[in-house]
mmCIF file of C-alpha atoms and ligand atoms in Angstrom:
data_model
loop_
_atom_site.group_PDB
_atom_site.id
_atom_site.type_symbol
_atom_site.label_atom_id
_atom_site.label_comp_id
_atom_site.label_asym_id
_atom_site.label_seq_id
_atom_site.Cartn_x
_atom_site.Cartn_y
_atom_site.Cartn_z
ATOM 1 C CA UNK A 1 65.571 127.138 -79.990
ATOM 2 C CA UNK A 2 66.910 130.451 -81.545
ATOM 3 C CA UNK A 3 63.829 133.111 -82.370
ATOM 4 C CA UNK A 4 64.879 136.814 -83.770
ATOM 5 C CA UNK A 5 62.674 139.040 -82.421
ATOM 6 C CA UNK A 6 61.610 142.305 -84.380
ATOM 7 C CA UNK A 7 59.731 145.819 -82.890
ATOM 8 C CA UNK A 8 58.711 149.094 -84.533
ATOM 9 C CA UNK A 9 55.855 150.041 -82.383
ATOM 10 C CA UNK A 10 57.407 153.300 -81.363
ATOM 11 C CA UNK A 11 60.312 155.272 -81.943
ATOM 12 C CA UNK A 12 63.300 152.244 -81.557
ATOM 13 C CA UNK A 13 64.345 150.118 -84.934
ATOM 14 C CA UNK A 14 64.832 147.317 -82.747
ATOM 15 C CA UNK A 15 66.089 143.488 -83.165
ATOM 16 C CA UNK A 16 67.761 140.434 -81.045
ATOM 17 C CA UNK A 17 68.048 137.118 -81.133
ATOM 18 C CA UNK A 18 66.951 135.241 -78.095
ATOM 19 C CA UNK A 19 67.858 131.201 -77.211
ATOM 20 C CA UNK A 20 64.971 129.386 -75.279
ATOM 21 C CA UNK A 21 63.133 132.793 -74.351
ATOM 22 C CA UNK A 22 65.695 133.848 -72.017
ATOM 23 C CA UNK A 23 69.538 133.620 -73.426
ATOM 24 C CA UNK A 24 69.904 136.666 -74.838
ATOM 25 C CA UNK A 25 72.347 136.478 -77.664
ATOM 26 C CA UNK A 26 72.126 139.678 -79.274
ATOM 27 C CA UNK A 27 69.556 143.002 -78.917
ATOM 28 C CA UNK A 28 70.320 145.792 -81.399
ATOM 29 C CA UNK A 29 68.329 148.880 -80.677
ATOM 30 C CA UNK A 30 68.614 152.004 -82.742
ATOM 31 C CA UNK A 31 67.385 154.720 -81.155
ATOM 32 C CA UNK A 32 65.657 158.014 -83.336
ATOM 33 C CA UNK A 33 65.509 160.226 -80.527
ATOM 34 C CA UNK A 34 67.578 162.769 -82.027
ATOM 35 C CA UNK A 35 64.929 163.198 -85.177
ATOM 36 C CA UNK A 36 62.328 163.461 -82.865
ATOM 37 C CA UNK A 37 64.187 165.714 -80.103
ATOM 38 C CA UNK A 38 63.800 169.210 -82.663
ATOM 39 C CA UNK A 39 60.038 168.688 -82.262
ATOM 40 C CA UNK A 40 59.854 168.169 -78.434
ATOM 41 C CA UNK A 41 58.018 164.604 -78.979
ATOM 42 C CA UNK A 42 57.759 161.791 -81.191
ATOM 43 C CA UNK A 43 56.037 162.193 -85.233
ATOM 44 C CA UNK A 44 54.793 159.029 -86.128
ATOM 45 C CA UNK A 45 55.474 159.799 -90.310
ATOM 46 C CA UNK A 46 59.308 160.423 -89.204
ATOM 47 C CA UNK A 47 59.477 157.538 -87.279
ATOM 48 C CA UNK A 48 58.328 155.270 -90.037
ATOM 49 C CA UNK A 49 60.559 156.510 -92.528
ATOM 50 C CA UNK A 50 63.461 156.195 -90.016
ATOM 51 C CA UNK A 51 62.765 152.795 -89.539
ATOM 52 C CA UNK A 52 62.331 151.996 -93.576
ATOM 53 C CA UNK A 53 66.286 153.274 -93.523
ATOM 54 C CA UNK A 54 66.836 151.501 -90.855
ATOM 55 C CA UNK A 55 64.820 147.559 -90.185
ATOM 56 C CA UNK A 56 67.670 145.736 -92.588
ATOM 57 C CA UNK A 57 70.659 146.475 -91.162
ATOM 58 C CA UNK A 58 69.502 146.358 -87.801
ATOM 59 C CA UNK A 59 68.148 142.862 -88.374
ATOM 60 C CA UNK A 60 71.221 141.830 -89.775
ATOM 61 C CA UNK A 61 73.524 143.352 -87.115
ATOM 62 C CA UNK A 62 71.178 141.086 -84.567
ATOM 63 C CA UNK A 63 72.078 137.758 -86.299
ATOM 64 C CA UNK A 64 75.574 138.665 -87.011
ATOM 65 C CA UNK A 65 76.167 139.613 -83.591
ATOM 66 C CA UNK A 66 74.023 136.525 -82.563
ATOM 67 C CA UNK A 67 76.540 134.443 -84.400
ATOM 68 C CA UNK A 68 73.791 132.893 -86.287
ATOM 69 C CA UNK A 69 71.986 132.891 -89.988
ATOM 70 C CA UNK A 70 68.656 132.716 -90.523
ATOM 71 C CA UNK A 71 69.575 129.119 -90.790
ATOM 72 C CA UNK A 72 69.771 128.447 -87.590
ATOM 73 C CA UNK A 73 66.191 130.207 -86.685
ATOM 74 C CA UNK A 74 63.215 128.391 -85.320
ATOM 75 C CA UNK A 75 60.709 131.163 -85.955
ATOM 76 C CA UNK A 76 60.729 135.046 -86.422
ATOM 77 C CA UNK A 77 58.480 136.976 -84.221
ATOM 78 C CA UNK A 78 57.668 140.676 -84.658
ATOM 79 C CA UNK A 79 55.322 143.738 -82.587
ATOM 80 C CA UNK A 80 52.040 143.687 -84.453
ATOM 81 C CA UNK A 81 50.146 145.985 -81.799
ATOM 82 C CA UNK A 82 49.932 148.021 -80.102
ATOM 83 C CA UNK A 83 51.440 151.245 -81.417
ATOM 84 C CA UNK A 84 52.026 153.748 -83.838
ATOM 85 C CA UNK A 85 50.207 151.895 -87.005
ATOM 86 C CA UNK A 86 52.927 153.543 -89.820
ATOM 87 C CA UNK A 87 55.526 152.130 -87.298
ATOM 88 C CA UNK A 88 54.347 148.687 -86.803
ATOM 89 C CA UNK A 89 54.082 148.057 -90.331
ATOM 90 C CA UNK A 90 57.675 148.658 -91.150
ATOM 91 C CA UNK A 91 58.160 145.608 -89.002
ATOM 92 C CA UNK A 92 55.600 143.731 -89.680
ATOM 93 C CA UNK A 93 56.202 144.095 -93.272
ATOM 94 C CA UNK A 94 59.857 142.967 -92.557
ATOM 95 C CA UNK A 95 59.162 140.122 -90.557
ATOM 96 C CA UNK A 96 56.633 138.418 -93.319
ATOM 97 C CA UNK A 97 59.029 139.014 -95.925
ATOM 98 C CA UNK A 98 62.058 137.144 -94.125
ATOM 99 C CA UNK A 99 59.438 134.344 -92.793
ATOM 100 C CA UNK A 100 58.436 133.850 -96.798
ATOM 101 C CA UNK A 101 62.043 134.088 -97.937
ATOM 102 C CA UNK A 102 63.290 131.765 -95.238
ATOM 103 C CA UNK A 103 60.319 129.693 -94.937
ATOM 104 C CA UNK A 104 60.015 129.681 -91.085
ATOM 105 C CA UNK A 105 56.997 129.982 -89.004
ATOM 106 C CA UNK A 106 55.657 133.753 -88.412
ATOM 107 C CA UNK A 107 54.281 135.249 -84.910
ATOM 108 C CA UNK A 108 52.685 138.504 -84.295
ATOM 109 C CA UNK A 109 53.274 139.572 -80.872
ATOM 110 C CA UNK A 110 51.286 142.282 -78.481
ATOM 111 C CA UNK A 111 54.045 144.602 -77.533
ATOM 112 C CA UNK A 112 52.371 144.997 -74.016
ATOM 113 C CA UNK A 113 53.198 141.180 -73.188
ATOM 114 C CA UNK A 114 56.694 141.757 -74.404
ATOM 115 C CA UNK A 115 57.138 144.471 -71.716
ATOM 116 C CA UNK A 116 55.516 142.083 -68.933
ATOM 117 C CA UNK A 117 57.937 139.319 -70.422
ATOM 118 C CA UNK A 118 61.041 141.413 -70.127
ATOM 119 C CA UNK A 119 61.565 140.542 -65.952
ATOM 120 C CA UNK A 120 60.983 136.843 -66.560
ATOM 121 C CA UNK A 121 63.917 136.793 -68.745
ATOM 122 C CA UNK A 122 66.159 137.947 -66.009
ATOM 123 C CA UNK A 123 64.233 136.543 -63.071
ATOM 124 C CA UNK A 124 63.115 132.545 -63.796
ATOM 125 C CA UNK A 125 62.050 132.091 -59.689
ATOM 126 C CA UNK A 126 59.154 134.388 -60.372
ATOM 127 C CA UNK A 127 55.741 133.451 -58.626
ATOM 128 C CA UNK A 128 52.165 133.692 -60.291
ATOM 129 C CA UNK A 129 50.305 135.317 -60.199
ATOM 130 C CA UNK A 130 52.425 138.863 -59.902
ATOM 131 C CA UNK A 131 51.807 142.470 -60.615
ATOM 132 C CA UNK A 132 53.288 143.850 -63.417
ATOM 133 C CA UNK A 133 53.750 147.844 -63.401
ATOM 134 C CA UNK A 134 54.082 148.599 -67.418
ATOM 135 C CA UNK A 135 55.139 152.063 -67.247
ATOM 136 C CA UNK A 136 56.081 153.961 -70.690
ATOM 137 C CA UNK A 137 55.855 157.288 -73.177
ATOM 138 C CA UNK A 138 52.970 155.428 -74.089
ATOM 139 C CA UNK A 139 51.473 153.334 -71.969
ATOM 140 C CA UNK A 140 50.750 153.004 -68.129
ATOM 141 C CA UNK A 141 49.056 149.736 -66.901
ATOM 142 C CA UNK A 142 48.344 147.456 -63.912
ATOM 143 C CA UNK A 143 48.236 143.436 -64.725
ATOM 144 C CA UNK A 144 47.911 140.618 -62.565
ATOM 145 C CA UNK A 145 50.117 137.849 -64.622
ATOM 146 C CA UNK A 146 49.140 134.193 -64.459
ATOM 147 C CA UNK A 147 51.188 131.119 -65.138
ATOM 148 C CA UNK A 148 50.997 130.389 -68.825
ATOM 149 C CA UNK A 149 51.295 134.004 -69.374
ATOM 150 C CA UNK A 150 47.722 134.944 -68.678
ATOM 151 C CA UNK A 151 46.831 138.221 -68.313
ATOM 152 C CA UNK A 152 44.434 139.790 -66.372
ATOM 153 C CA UNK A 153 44.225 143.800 -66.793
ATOM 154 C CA UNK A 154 43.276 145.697 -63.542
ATOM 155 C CA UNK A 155 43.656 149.378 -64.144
ATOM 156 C CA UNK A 156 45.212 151.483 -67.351
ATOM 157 C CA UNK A 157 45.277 155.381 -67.308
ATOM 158 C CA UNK A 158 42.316 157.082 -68.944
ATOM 159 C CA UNK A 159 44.246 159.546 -70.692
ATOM 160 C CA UNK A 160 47.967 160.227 -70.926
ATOM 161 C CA UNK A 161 50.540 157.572 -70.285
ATOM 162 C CA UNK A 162 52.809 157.959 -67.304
ATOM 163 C CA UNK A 163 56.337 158.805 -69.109
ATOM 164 C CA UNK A 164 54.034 161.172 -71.653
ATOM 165 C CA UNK A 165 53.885 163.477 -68.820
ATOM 166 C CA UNK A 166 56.919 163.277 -67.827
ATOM 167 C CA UNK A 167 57.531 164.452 -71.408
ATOM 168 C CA UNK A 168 55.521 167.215 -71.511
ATOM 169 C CA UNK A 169 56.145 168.455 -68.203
ATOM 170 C CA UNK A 170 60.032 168.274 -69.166
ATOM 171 C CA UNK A 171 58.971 170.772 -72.229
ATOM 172 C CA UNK A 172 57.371 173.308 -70.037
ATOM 173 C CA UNK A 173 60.250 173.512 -67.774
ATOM 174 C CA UNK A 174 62.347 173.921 -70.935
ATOM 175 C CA UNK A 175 64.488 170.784 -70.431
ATOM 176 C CA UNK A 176 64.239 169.182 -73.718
ATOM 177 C CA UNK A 177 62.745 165.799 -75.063
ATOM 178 C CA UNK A 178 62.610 162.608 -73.780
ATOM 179 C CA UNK A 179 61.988 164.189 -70.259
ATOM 180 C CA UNK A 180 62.217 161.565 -67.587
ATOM 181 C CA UNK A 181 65.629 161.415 -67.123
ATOM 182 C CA UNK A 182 66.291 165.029 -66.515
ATOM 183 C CA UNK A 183 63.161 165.286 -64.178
ATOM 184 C CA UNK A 184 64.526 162.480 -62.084
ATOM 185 C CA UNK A 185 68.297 163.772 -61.824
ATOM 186 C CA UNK A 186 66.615 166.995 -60.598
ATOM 187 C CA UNK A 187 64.299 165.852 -58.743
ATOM 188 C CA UNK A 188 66.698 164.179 -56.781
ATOM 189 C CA UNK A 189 67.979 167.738 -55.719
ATOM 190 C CA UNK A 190 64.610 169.223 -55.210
ATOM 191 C CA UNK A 191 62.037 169.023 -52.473
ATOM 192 C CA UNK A 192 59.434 167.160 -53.026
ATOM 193 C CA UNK A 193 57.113 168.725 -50.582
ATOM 194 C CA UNK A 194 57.826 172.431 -51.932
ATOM 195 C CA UNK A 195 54.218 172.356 -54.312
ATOM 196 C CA UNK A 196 51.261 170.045 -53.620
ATOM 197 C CA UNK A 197 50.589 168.912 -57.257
ATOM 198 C CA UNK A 198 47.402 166.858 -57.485
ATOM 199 C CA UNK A 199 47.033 162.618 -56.961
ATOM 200 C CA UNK A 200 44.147 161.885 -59.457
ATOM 201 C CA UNK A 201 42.167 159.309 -58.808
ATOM 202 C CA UNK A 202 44.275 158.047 -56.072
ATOM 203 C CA UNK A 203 41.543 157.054 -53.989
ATOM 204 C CA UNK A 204 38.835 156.283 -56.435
ATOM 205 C CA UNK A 205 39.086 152.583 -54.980
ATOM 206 C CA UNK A 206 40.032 150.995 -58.391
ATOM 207 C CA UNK A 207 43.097 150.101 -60.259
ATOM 208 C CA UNK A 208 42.520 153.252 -63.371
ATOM 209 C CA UNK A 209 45.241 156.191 -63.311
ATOM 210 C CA UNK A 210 44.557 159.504 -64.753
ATOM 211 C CA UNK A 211 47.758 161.979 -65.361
ATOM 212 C CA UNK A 212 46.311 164.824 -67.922
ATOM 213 C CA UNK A 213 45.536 166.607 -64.802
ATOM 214 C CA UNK A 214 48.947 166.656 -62.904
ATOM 215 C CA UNK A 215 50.579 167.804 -66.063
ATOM 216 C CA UNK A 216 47.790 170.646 -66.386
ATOM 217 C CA UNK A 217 48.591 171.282 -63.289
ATOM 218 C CA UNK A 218 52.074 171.502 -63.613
ATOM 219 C CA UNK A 219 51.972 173.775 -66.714
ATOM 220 C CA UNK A 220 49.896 176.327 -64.598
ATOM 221 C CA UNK A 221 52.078 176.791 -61.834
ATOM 222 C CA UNK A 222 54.705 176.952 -64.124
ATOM 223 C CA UNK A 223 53.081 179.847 -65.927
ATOM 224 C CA UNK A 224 51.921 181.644 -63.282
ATOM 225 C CA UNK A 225 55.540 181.515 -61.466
ATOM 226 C CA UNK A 226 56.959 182.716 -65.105
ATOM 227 C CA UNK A 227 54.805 185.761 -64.522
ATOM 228 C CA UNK A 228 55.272 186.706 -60.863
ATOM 229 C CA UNK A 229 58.642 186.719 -61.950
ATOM 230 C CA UNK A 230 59.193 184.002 -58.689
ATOM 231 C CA UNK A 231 61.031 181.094 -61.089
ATOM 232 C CA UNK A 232 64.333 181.062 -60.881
ATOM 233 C CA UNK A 233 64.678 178.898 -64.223
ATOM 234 C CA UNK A 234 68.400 177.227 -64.330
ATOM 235 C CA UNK A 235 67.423 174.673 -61.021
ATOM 236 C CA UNK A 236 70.969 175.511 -60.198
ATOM 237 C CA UNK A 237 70.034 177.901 -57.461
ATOM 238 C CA UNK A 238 71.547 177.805 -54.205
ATOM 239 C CA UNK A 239 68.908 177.264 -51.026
ATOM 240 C CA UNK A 240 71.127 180.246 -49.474
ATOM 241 C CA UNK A 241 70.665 182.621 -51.997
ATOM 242 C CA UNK A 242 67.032 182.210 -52.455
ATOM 243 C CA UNK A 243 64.494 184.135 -51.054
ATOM 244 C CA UNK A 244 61.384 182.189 -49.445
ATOM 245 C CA UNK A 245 58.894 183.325 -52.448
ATOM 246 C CA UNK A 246 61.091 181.603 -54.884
ATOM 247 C CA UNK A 247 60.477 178.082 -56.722
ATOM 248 C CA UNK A 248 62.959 176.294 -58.373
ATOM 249 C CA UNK A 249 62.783 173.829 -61.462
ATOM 250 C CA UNK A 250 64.189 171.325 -59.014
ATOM 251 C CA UNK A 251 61.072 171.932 -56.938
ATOM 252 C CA UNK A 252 58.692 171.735 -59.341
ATOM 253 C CA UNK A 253 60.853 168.613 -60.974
ATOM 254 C CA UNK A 254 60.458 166.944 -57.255
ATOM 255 C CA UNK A 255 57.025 168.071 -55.945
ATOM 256 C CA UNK A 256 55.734 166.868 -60.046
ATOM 257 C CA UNK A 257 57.465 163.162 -59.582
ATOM 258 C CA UNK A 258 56.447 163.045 -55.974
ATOM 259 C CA UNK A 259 52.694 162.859 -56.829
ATOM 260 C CA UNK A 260 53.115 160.673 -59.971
ATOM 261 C CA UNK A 261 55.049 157.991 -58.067
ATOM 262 C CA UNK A 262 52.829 158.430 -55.295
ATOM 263 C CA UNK A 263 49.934 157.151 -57.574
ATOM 264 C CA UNK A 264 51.380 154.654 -58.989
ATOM 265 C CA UNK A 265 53.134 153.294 -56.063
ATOM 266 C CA UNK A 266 49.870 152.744 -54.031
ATOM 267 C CA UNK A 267 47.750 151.368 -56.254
ATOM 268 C CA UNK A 268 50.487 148.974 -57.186
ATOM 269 C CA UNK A 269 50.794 148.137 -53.706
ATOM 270 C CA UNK A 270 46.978 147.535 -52.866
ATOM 271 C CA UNK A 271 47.020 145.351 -56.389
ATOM 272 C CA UNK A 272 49.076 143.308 -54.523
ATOM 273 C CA UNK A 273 47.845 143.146 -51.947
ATOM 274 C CA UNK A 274 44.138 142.254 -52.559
ATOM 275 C CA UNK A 275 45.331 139.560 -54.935
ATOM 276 C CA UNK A 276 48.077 137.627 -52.774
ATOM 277 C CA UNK A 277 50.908 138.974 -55.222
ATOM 278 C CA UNK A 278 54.012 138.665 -53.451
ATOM 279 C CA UNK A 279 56.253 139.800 -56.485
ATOM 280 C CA UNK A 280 55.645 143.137 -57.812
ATOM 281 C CA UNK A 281 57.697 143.989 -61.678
ATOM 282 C CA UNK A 282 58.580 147.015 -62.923
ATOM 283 C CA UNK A 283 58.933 147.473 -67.076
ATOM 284 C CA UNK A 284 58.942 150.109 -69.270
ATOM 285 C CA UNK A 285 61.091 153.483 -69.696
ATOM 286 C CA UNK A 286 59.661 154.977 -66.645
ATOM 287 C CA UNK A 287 60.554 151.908 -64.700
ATOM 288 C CA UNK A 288 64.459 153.701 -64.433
ATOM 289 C CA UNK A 289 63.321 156.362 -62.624
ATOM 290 C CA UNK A 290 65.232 156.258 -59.039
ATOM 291 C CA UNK A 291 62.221 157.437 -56.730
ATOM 292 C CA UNK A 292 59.512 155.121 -58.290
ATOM 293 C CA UNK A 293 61.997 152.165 -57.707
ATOM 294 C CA UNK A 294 62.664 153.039 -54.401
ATOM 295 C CA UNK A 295 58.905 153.852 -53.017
ATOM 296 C CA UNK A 296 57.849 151.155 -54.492
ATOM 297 C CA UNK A 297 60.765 148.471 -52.371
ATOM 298 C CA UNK A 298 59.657 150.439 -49.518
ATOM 299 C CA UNK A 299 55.313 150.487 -49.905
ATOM 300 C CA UNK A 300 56.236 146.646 -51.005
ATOM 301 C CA UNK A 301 58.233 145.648 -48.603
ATOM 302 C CA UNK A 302 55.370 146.882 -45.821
ATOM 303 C CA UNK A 303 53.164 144.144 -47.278
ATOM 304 C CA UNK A 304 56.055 141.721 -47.325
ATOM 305 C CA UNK A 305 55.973 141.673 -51.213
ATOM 306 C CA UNK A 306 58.934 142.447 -53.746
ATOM 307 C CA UNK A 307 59.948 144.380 -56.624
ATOM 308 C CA UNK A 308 61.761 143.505 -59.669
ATOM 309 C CA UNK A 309 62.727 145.476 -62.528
ATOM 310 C CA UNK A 310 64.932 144.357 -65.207
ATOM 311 C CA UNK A 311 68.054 145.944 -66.646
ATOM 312 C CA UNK A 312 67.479 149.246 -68.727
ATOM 313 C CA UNK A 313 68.349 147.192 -72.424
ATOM 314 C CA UNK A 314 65.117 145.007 -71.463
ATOM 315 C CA UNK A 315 63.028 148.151 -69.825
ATOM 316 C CA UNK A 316 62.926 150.206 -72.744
ATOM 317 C CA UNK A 317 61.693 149.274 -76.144
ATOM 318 C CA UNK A 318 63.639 146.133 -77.375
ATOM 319 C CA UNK A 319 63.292 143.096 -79.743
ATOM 320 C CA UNK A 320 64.609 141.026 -77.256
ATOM 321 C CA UNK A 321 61.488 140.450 -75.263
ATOM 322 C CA UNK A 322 59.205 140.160 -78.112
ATOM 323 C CA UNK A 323 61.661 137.090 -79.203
ATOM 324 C CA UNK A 324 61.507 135.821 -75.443
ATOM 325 C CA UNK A 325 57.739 136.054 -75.112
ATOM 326 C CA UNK A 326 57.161 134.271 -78.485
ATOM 327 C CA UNK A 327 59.131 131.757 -77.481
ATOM 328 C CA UNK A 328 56.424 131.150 -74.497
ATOM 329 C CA UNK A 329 53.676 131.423 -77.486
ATOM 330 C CA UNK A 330 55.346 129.389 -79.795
ATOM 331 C CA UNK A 331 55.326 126.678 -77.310
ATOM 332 C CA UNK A 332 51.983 127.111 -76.311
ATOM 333 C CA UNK A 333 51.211 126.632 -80.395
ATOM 334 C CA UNK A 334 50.951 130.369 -81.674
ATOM 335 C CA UNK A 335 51.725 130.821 -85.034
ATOM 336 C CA UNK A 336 50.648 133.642 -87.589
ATOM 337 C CA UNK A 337 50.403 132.992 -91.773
ATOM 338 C CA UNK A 338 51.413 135.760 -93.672
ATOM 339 C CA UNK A 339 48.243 137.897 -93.517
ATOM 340 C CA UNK A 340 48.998 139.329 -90.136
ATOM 341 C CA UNK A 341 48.542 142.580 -89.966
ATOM 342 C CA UNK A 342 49.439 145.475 -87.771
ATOM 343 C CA UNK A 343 46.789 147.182 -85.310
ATOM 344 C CA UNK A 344 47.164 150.188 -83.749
ATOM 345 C CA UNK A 345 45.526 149.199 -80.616
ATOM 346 C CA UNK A 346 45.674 146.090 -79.072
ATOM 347 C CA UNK A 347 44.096 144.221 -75.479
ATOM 348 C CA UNK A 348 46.594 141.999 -73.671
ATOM 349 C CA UNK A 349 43.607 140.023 -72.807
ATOM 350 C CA UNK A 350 41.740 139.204 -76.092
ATOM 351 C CA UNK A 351 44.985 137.735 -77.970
HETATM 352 O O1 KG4 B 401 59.649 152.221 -72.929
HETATM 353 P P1 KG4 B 401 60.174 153.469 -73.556
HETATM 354 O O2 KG4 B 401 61.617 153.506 -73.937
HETATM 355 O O3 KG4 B 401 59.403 153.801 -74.870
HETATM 356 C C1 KG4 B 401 58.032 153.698 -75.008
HETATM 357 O O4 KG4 B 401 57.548 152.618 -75.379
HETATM 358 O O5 KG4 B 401 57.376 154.715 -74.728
HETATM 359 O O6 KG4 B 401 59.843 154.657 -72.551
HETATM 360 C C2 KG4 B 401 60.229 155.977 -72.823
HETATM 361 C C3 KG4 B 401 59.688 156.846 -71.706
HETATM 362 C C4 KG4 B 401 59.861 158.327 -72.007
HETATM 363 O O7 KG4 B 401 58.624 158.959 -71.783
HETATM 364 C C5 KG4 B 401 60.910 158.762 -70.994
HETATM 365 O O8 KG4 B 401 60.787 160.113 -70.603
HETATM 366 C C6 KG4 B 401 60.653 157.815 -69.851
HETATM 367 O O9 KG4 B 401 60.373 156.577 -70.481
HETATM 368 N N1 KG4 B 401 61.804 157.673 -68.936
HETATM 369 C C7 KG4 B 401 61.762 158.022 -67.645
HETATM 370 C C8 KG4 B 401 63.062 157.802 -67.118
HETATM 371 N N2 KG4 B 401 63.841 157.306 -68.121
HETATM 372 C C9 KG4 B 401 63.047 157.230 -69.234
HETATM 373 N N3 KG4 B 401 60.760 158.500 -66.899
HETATM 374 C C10 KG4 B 401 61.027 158.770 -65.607
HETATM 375 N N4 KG4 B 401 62.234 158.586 -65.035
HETATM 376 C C11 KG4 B 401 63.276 158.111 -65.740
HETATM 377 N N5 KG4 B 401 64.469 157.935 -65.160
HETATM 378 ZN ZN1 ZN B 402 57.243 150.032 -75.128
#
């Protein structure tokens, strides 16, 4: 059973084709971070317009490198929430137009659940319930997953999402837009002990994650080492060559993802520990960088549980899980008429 998957909720014209909710038989992604790199983040009216330009011919490279024609489609699923609203609708718009045209059934998925989906695509032995770690640019949350893809949401952060800071903290330090990629290379040259940033809320005893501060945080020691003239800005620096007053980027890249990862890594950990999880999965941008992968095996393994992440095509924003976790819905009955609409915001739980 053949479902193309469609999502818009960000800044990613994306589309695939996906057999059975798992065979993945084509996922066509195209990206628009160079639009959105001039303005050091994402602007939701550019990113609708891009994907206008874009939805068609991304939809038909999917089935054409699927090998398939609409023909040969059981259903068309598409992101109706969460996300950027002028976003979603280019999709959603899309998807109800082929689904009339084509006459096949309709389903409007939570892009959340696609994330969570994404491991079970690559990893059928998982147990329930597991924790699932959704870390992105916009969104940072803490599930316990139950068979029949039930959802129960323990913690989210109460203000920025976990790769937004990375974002941001990647602009103060000059190093361009999306962030997280940088900040991990250098971090892995840095020392992560150099600058205690804070661990918000780390022991505030529940599952919620708070980041606005660490980035605040960030951008003041950051200033004030731009004015004592104690930055040495290229990261490059030699340890030899500096004197012991001096911070590097690298530092601050290190010391910044220390305390992030540290935050997320133990409350993932207890999550899964109070519940009996012994499978812990990683999704979401964020869920490429190097240190949070490794902490993680290592806090895990302590309480004899493991981690899973999938491949970087299914991490970051993709069509191909929306089609896999419809597949799941379609099964269980889910199907939309053609007055879905799109919703910025969106609960995993009240679907
Ligand atoms: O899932 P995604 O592609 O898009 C959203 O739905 O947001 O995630 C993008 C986010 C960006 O904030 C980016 O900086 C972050 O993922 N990211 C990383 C890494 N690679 C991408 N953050 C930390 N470490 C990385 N290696
Ligand atoms: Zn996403």
């Amino acid at each position: 059973m053949k479902i193309l998957g469609i999502d818009t909720s960000c800044d990613e014209t994306a589309a695939a084709v996906v057999a059975n909710g798992r065979e993945v038989l084509s996922n066509v992604v195209a990206s628009q971070v160079e639009v959105h790199q001039e303005y050091g983040g994402i602007v939701p009216e550019l990113a609708s317009r891009k994907h206008i330009e874009a939805i068609n011919y991304i939809v038909s490279r999917a089935l054409a490198e699927a090998d398939v024609t609409f023909k040969d489609l059981e259903a068309i699923a598409v992101t109706n929430r969460p996300g950027l609203i002028g976003a979603l609708l280019v999709g959603v718009a899309a998807a109800k137009s082929l689904a009339y045209c084509h006459n096949l059934p309709l389903l409007g998925i939570n892009h959340i659940e696609g994330h969570i989906y994404a491991n079970f695509m690559v990893y059928d032995h998982l147990a329930f319930p597991h924790i699932c770690l959704t870390v992105s640019g916009g969104h940072t949350l803490l599930v316990e997953v139950h068979e029949g893809w039930q959802y129960k949401v323990l913690g989210s952060t109460q203000d920025d999402a976990a790769g937004e800071v990375y974002d941001k903290v990647a602009k103060y330090l000059g190093l361009g837009f999306p962030g997280g990629k940088v900040i991990d290379d250098l971090a892995q040259k840095g020392n992560p002990t150099a600058i205690k940033f804070p661990r918000p809320l780390r022991s505030s005893g529940d599952y919620q994650f708070s980041f606005s501060g660490i980035k605040t945080s960030v951008r003041y020691f950051v200033e004030k080492a731009r004015r004592a003239g104690v930055l040495v800005e290229d990261g490059q620096a030699d340890a030899m060559d500096m004197s012991p007053d001096k911070v590097t980027i690298k530092d601050i890249a290190a010391s910044f993802q220390a305390a992030v990862v540290d935050v997320l890594v133990y409350k993932s950990v207890r999550a899964a520990e109070s519940t009996g999880a012994n499978a812990i999965t990683l999704t979401g941008g964020v869920a490429a960088n190097s240190h949070l992968r490794a902490s993680l095996k290592i806090a895990a393994a302590e309480i004899g549980a493991e981690v899973y992440y999938p491949p970087m095509s299914l991490c970051t924003d993709n069509g191909a899980m929306i089609a896999g976790i419809a597949y799941q819905k379609y099964q269980q009955g889910l199907r939309d008429g053609l007055s879905l609409n799109a919703a910025a915001n969106g609960s995993i739980v009240d679907v």
